[in-house]
């Protein structure tokens, strides 16, 4: 009979059968976040279940692509995988990124972890084929609408050379805190639209909002950490990873001509109300310069934190402090009225004989005992040097 295998042995064999996430996505270990994201989008669109009905191989490939991207898109998980492989990644709860648009009305899964969504393959395919309806949107003229779940509203904005040089800002917000995505599309040579940028809405006070800034200098996005439990368990690592998700936007400026934005309904069960507005930054000179300065400072701090983390780990300051505190506690514990076993040479609790010198220098033994209190109990003396 075959020997019984432990659960850890089975997990080890499963991990060996899994392909390297970098290999699955076709990227190198030195690839940037944007290169990983671009590779994932192409593969996810190619193997999406909506385009490969009843194809089990495509479905398995889609799962593998999504699983691999889930690891490499998260700075913490990517670092854990690079250091210790799949086992380190699976030790933490997984934040799944799934396309739930093809599941119909029951399109949520209760897993006890946050679920990130991707844009529906149907919307992306219609954009690539150039079959979407695009509405004109004037600069500085906000439009308020309601988009259905897993659907998108497309807008075309015309920008002059002067406006392009001044900079363009696209802002979307929802007063009722709807969940949505702000998308920007590039136009390909065949007339279709390719998804180039994506910003998920986030709570900003009393609204949810998302924005894209094309100001001629790097503007960063700050993606929140995926694992709050890990941050609570290891505050030091959480601090060093605080700016890990601070990544520059892939496109810094727009050229003169027509540009396409879209608002995608990211709610599961209801439509999303929103207001979209595209502005020229010419009248926001101070804001533009302040943003440039702040972004540069944060980027500099991100580099400083990274260097300091290396020194911090090398010095091992945390372990040194822990050892010193341990020694300190042991010394504190030594101050006690309880006699210790190794105190003194004799170790006896009996009174010791004292030696007294006479005036002529001869020694005599004094057999007096330690003074006692009236009730007969001996006085307790603390072992203080």
Coordinates of C-alpha atoms in Angstrom, one line a residue:
X1 CA 0.0 0.0 0.0
X2 CA 1.3 3.5 -0.7
X3 CA 2.5 5.4 2.3
X4 CA 0.2 8.1 3.7
X5 CA 1.3 11.6 2.6
X6 CA 0.9 14.6 4.8
X7 CA -1.0 17.7 3.8
X8 CA 2.2 19.7 3.6
X9 CA 3.7 17.1 1.2
X10 CA 0.6 17.3 -1.0
X11 CA 0.7 21.1 -1.0
X12 CA 4.4 20.9 -1.9
X13 CA 3.7 18.7 -4.9
X14 CA 0.8 21.0 -6.0
X15 CA 3.2 24.0 -5.8
X16 CA 5.8 22.2 -7.9
X17 CA 3.1 21.6 -10.6
X18 CA 2.2 25.2 -10.7
X19 CA 3.9 27.4 -13.3
X20 CA 5.9 30.4 -12.4
X21 CA 3.6 33.5 -12.5
X22 CA 6.2 35.4 -14.5
X23 CA 6.2 32.6 -17.1
X24 CA 2.4 32.5 -17.2
X25 CA 2.1 36.2 -18.0
X26 CA 5.2 36.1 -20.3
X27 CA 7.1 38.8 -18.4
X28 CA 10.5 39.0 -16.7
X29 CA 11.2 39.3 -13.0
X30 CA 12.4 42.9 -13.5
X31 CA 9.2 43.9 -15.3
X32 CA 7.4 47.0 -14.1
X33 CA 3.9 47.1 -12.7
X34 CA 2.6 48.5 -16.0
X35 CA 4.3 45.8 -18.1
X36 CA 2.7 43.2 -15.9
X37 CA -0.7 44.8 -16.1
X38 CA -0.5 45.2 -19.9
X39 CA 0.4 41.5 -20.3
X40 CA -2.4 40.4 -18.0
X41 CA -5.0 42.5 -20.0
X42 CA -4.0 41.0 -23.3
X43 CA -4.1 37.4 -22.0
X44 CA -7.3 37.9 -20.0
X45 CA -9.1 39.2 -23.1
X46 CA -7.8 36.3 -25.2
X47 CA -8.8 33.5 -22.8
X48 CA -11.9 35.2 -21.3
X49 CA -14.8 32.7 -20.8
X50 CA -17.1 35.1 -22.7
X51 CA -15.0 34.6 -25.8
X52 CA -14.3 30.9 -25.3
X53 CA -17.6 29.3 -24.4
X54 CA -17.4 25.5 -23.5
X55 CA -13.6 25.6 -23.8
X56 CA -12.2 24.0 -20.6
X57 CA -8.6 24.7 -21.6
X58 CA -9.3 28.4 -22.1
X59 CA -11.1 28.5 -18.7
X60 CA -8.2 26.9 -16.9
X61 CA -5.8 29.3 -18.6
X62 CA -7.9 32.2 -17.6
X63 CA -7.8 31.1 -14.0
X64 CA -4.1 30.6 -14.1
X65 CA -3.6 34.0 -15.6
X66 CA -5.8 35.6 -13.0
X67 CA -4.1 33.8 -10.1
X68 CA -0.6 34.8 -11.5
X69 CA -1.7 38.4 -11.8
X70 CA -3.1 38.4 -8.3
X71 CA 0.4 37.6 -7.0
X72 CA 2.5 39.9 -9.2
X73 CA 0.1 42.9 -9.0
X74 CA 0.4 43.0 -5.2
X75 CA 3.8 44.3 -4.1
X76 CA 3.7 42.3 -0.8
X77 CA 2.7 39.1 -2.5
X78 CA 5.2 39.6 -5.3
X79 CA 8.0 40.1 -2.7
X80 CA 6.9 37.0 -0.8
X81 CA 6.8 34.9 -3.9
X82 CA 10.2 36.1 -5.1
X83 CA 11.7 35.2 -1.6
X84 CA 9.9 32.0 -0.7
X85 CA 7.7 30.8 -3.6
X86 CA 4.1 29.8 -3.5
X87 CA 4.0 28.7 0.1
X88 CA 4.7 32.2 1.4
X89 CA 1.9 33.6 -0.8
X90 CA -0.6 31.0 0.2
X91 CA 0.1 31.6 3.9
X92 CA -1.8 34.8 3.6
X93 CA -5.5 35.1 2.6
X94 CA -5.9 35.8 -1.1
X95 CA -7.5 38.9 -2.5
X96 CA -9.1 37.5 -5.7
X97 CA -9.4 39.6 -8.9
X98 CA -12.2 38.1 -11.0
X99 CA -14.4 39.1 -13.9
X100 CA -17.9 38.5 -12.4
X101 CA -19.9 40.0 -15.3
X102 CA -20.6 36.6 -16.9
X103 CA -22.3 35.2 -13.7
X104 CA -25.6 36.9 -14.3
X105 CA -27.6 38.1 -11.4
X106 CA -25.7 36.0 -8.8
X107 CA -22.4 37.7 -9.6
X108 CA -20.9 37.9 -6.1
X109 CA -19.1 35.3 -4.1
X110 CA -18.7 35.6 -0.3
X111 CA -15.1 34.6 0.4
X112 CA -14.4 36.7 3.4
X113 CA -11.8 38.7 1.5
X114 CA -12.1 41.8 -0.7
X115 CA -12.9 41.1 -4.4
X116 CA -11.4 43.2 -7.1
X117 CA -13.1 43.3 -10.4
X118 CA -11.9 43.7 -14.0
X119 CA -13.7 45.4 -16.9
X120 CA -16.1 43.1 -18.7
X121 CA -14.6 41.4 -21.7
X122 CA -17.8 42.3 -23.6
X123 CA -17.2 46.0 -23.1
X124 CA -13.5 45.7 -24.1
X125 CA -14.3 43.6 -27.2
X126 CA -16.9 46.1 -28.4
X127 CA -14.4 48.9 -27.9
X128 CA -11.7 47.0 -29.9
X129 CA -14.2 46.4 -32.7
X130 CA -15.3 50.1 -32.7
X131 CA -19.0 49.3 -32.1
X132 CA -19.5 51.4 -28.9
X133 CA -21.6 54.6 -28.9
X134 CA -19.4 57.6 -28.1
X135 CA -20.9 60.9 -26.9
X136 CA -19.1 64.3 -27.3
X137 CA -18.0 66.0 -24.1
X138 CA -16.9 69.6 -24.0
X139 CA -14.1 70.9 -21.8
X140 CA -15.4 72.4 -18.5
X141 CA -18.9 71.1 -19.2
X142 CA -19.8 68.4 -16.6
X143 CA -22.2 65.7 -17.4
X144 CA -24.2 63.7 -14.9
X145 CA -25.7 60.3 -15.8
X146 CA -26.3 56.8 -14.5
X147 CA -24.6 53.7 -15.9
X148 CA -25.8 50.2 -15.5
X149 CA -23.7 47.5 -13.8
X150 CA -20.9 46.1 -16.0
X151 CA -21.7 48.6 -18.7
X152 CA -19.8 51.7 -19.8
X153 CA -20.5 55.2 -21.1
X154 CA -18.0 56.4 -23.7
X155 CA -17.1 60.1 -24.2
X156 CA -15.0 61.8 -26.8
X157 CA -13.1 65.0 -25.9
X158 CA -11.4 67.3 -28.5
X159 CA -8.2 69.0 -27.3
X160 CA -6.3 71.8 -29.0
X161 CA -2.5 72.1 -29.1
X162 CA -2.6 75.0 -26.6
X163 CA -4.9 73.0 -24.2
X164 CA -2.6 69.9 -24.5
X165 CA 0.4 72.0 -23.5
X166 CA -1.4 73.5 -20.5
X167 CA -2.5 70.0 -19.3
X168 CA -5.7 68.1 -19.1
X169 CA -7.6 66.7 -16.0
X170 CA -10.5 64.2 -16.1
X171 CA -12.5 63.9 -12.9
X172 CA -15.4 61.6 -12.1
X173 CA -17.3 61.5 -8.8
X174 CA -20.4 60.0 -7.3
X175 CA -22.5 61.8 -4.7
X176 CA -24.2 58.5 -3.7
X177 CA -20.9 56.7 -3.3
X178 CA -21.4 54.4 -6.3
X179 CA -18.6 52.1 -7.3
X180 CA -17.2 52.8 -10.8
X181 CA -14.1 52.8 -12.9
X182 CA -12.7 55.7 -15.0
X183 CA -11.1 54.4 -18.2
X184 CA -9.0 56.0 -20.9
X185 CA -8.7 54.4 -24.4
X186 CA -6.0 54.7 -27.1
X187 CA -7.2 54.6 -30.7
X188 CA -5.5 51.8 -32.8
X189 CA -4.7 51.9 -36.5
X190 CA -7.8 49.8 -37.3
X191 CA -10.2 52.4 -35.7
X192 CA -10.8 50.4 -32.5
X193 CA -10.2 51.4 -28.9
X194 CA -7.6 49.8 -26.6
X195 CA -7.8 50.2 -22.9
X196 CA -4.7 52.2 -21.8
X197 CA -5.5 53.5 -18.3
X198 CA -7.9 52.4 -15.5
X199 CA -8.6 54.1 -12.2
X200 CA -10.9 52.5 -9.6
X201 CA -13.2 54.8 -7.6
X202 CA -12.2 55.4 -4.0
X203 CA -14.0 57.1 -1.1
X204 CA -13.1 60.8 -0.8
X205 CA -15.0 62.2 2.1
X206 CA -18.7 62.2 1.3
X207 CA -18.3 61.0 -2.3
X208 CA -16.5 58.3 -4.3
X209 CA -14.1 59.7 -6.9
X210 CA -11.4 58.9 -9.5
X211 CA -9.2 61.1 -11.6
X212 CA -6.6 61.2 -14.4
X213 CA -4.0 63.9 -14.7
X214 CA -2.1 64.6 -17.9
X215 CA 0.1 67.6 -16.9
X216 CA 3.4 66.9 -18.6
X217 CA 5.1 65.5 -15.5
X218 CA 4.8 62.2 -13.7
X219 CA 1.6 62.0 -11.6
X220 CA 1.4 59.1 -9.2
X221 CA -1.3 56.8 -8.1
X222 CA -1.4 55.3 -4.6
X223 CA -2.9 51.9 -4.5
X224 CA -4.0 50.9 -0.9
X225 CA -2.4 47.8 0.7
X226 CA -4.3 44.6 0.1
X227 CA -3.7 42.9 3.4
X228 CA -4.7 44.9 6.5
X229 CA -4.2 41.9 8.8
X230 CA -0.6 41.5 7.7
X231 CA 0.0 45.2 8.4
X232 CA -1.4 44.9 12.0
X233 CA 0.8 41.8 12.6
X234 CA 4.0 43.5 11.3
X235 CA 3.7 47.3 11.7
X236 CA 7.4 47.7 10.7
X237 CA 6.9 46.0 7.3
X238 CA 3.6 47.9 6.8
X239 CA 5.5 51.2 7.3
X240 CA 8.2 50.3 4.8
X241 CA 5.5 49.2 2.3
X242 CA 3.3 52.3 2.8
X243 CA 4.5 53.9 -0.4
X244 CA 5.1 50.6 -2.3
X245 CA 1.9 51.2 -4.2
X246 CA 2.9 54.7 -5.1
X247 CA 3.4 54.2 -8.9
X248 CA 3.6 56.8 -11.7
X249 CA 0.8 57.0 -14.2
X250 CA 1.8 55.4 -17.5
X251 CA 0.7 58.4 -19.6
X252 CA 1.9 61.9 -18.6
X253 CA 0.4 64.1 -21.4
X254 CA -2.1 64.1 -24.2
X255 CA -1.5 65.3 -27.7
X256 CA -3.9 67.6 -29.6
X257 CA -6.9 65.8 -31.1
X258 CA -9.7 63.6 -30.0
X259 CA -9.4 61.4 -26.8
X260 CA -11.8 58.8 -25.4
X261 CA -12.8 58.4 -21.8
X262 CA -15.4 56.0 -20.3
X263 CA -17.1 55.4 -17.0
X264 CA -17.7 51.8 -16.2
X265 CA -20.4 50.7 -13.7
X266 CA -18.6 48.6 -11.1
X267 CA -21.5 47.9 -8.7
X268 CA -22.7 44.3 -8.5
X269 CA -26.4 44.8 -8.1
X270 CA -27.3 48.3 -9.1
X271 CA -26.4 51.1 -11.5
X272 CA -23.9 53.8 -10.7
X273 CA -24.7 57.5 -10.6
X274 CA -21.8 59.8 -11.6
X275 CA -20.7 63.2 -12.8
X276 CA -17.8 63.4 -15.3
X277 CA -15.9 66.6 -16.2
X278 CA -12.8 67.2 -18.3
X279 CA -10.8 70.4 -17.6
X280 CA -7.9 72.3 -19.1
X281 CA -5.3 73.0 -16.4
X282 CA -4.5 76.5 -17.8
X283 CA -6.5 78.2 -15.1
X284 CA -5.0 75.9 -12.3
X285 CA -1.4 77.2 -12.4
X286 CA -0.9 77.1 -8.6
X287 CA -2.5 73.7 -8.2
X288 CA -0.4 72.3 -11.0
X289 CA 2.9 73.6 -9.5
X290 CA 1.9 72.4 -6.0
X291 CA 1.1 69.0 -7.3
X292 CA 4.4 68.8 -9.2
X293 CA 6.3 69.7 -6.0
X294 CA 4.3 67.3 -3.7
X295 CA 4.7 64.4 -6.2
X296 CA 8.4 64.9 -6.4
X297 CA 8.7 65.0 -2.6
X298 CA 6.7 61.8 -2.1
X299 CA 8.8 60.1 -4.8
X300 CA 11.9 61.1 -3.0
X301 CA 10.6 59.9 0.4
X302 CA 9.7 56.6 -1.3
X303 CA 13.4 56.2 -2.3
X304 CA 14.6 57.2 1.2
X305 CA 12.3 54.7 2.9
X306 CA 13.5 51.9 0.6
X307 CA 17.2 52.7 1.4
X308 CA 16.5 53.0 5.1
X309 CA 14.7 49.6 5.2
X310 CA 17.8 47.9 3.8
X311 CA 19.9 49.5 6.5
X312 CA 17.3 48.8 9.2
X313 CA 17.2 45.1 8.3
X314 CA 21.0 44.8 8.1
X315 CA 21.6 46.4 11.5
X316 CA 19.0 44.2 13.1
X317 CA 18.0 47.1 15.4
X318 CA 14.7 45.4 16.4
X319 CA 16.4 42.3 17.7
X320 CA 18.9 44.3 19.6
X321 CA 16.2 46.3 21.3
X322 CA 14.2 43.2 22.1
X323 CA 17.3 41.6 23.8
X324 CA 18.1 44.7 25.8
X325 CA 14.5 44.9 27.0
X326 CA 14.6 41.3 28.0
X327 CA 17.7 41.8 30.0
X328 CA 16.1 44.9 31.6
X329 CA 13.1 42.8 32.7
X330 CA 15.3 40.1 34.2
X331 CA 17.2 42.7 36.2
X332 CA 13.9 44.2 37.4
X333 CA 12.8 40.7 38.5
X334 CA 15.9 40.3 40.5
X335 CA 14.8 43.0 42.9
X336 CA 12.7 40.8 45.2
X337 CA 12.3 40.0 48.9
X338 CA 12.3 36.3 48.1
X339 CA 15.7 34.7 48.9
X340 CA 17.3 33.4 45.7
X341 CA 19.1 30.0 45.7
X342 CA 22.4 31.2 44.5
X343 CA 22.7 34.3 46.7
X344 CA 25.8 34.2 48.8
X345 CA 28.4 31.4 49.3
X346 CA 26.6 29.4 52.0
X347 CA 23.1 29.8 50.6
X348 CA 21.8 29.5 54.2
X349 CA 19.1 31.7 55.7
X350 CA 20.7 31.5 59.1
X351 CA 22.2 34.6 60.7
X352 CA 25.9 35.0 60.0
X353 CA 28.5 35.6 62.7
X354 CA 30.0 39.0 62.7
X355 CA 33.6 39.9 63.3
X356 CA 34.3 42.8 65.7
X357 CA 37.8 44.4 66.3
X358 CA 38.9 45.4 69.7
X359 CA 40.8 48.5 70.3
X360 CA 44.0 46.4 70.5
X361 CA 43.3 44.9 67.1
X362 CA 42.3 41.3 68.2
X363 CA 39.3 39.8 66.7
X364 CA 36.4 38.5 68.7
X365 CA 33.3 36.6 67.4
X366 CA 30.0 38.3 67.9
X367 CA 27.2 35.7 68.1
X368 CA 24.4 38.2 68.0
X369 CA 21.6 37.3 65.6
X370 CA 19.8 39.5 63.1
X371 CA 17.5 41.8 65.0
X372 CA 13.9 40.6 65.1
X373 CA 10.6 42.4 65.3
X374 CA 8.4 42.0 68.4
X375 CA 6.3 39.3 66.8
X376 CA 9.3 37.1 66.3
X377 CA 9.6 37.4 62.5
X378 CA 12.8 38.5 61.0
X379 CA 13.1 41.7 59.1
X380 CA 13.3 41.4 55.3
X381 CA 16.2 43.1 53.6
X382 CA 16.1 43.7 49.8
X383 CA 19.0 42.4 47.9
X384 CA 20.3 45.8 46.8
X385 CA 24.0 46.2 46.1

